[in-house]
XYZ file of C-alpha atoms in Angstrom:
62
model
C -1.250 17.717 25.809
C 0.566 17.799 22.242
C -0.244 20.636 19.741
C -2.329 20.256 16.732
C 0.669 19.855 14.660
C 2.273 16.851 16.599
C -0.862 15.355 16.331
C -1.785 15.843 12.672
C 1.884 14.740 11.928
C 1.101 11.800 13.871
C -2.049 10.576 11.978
C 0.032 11.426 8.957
C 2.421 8.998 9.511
C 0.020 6.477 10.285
C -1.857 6.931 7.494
C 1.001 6.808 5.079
C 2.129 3.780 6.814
C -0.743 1.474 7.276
C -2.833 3.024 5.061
C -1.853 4.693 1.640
C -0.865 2.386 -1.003
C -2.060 -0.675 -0.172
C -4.018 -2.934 -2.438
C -5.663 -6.488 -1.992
C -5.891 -9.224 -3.853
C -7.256 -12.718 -3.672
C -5.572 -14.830 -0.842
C -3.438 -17.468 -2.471
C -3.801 -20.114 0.114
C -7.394 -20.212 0.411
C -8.064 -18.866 -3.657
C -10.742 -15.909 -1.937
C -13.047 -18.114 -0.199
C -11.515 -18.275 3.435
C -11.549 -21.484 4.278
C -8.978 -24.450 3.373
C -11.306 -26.481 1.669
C -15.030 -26.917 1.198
C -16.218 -29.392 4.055
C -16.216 -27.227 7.561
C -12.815 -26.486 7.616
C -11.126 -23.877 9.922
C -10.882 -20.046 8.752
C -7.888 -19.167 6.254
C -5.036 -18.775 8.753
C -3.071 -16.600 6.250
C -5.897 -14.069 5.440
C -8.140 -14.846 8.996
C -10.773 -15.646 6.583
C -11.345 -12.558 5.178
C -10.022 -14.191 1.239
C -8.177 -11.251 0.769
C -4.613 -10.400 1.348
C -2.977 -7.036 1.445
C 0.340 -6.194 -0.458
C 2.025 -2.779 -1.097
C 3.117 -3.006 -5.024
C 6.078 -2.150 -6.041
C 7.284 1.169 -7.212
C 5.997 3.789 -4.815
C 1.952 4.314 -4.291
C -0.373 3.156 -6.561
């Protein structure tokens, strides 16, 4: 069993990793709406039609 501190120094880096920073914005291939088009087409392959893509912006942490 690790000690607290490995652990806590392990969701630390996790977080700063995967979590802290990033922002989202509207998916440019599918404009937000998650689909190609409009007539029963498959799920956005770029966002998995959620319409919203993440992106860590330049300079540092927002």
């Amino acid at each position: 069993m690790s000690t607290f501190h490995e652990r806590k120094a392990h969701r630390t880096a996790h977080y700063m990793r995967f979590v802290y920073g990033w922002k989202q914005r509207k998916c440019s291939a599918c404009n937000g709406s998650g689909y190609y088009d409009h007539n029963g087409s498959p799920e956005c392959g770029a966002c998995d039609g959620t319409g919203k893509e993440r992106y860590k912006p330049e300079g540092g942490a927002a």
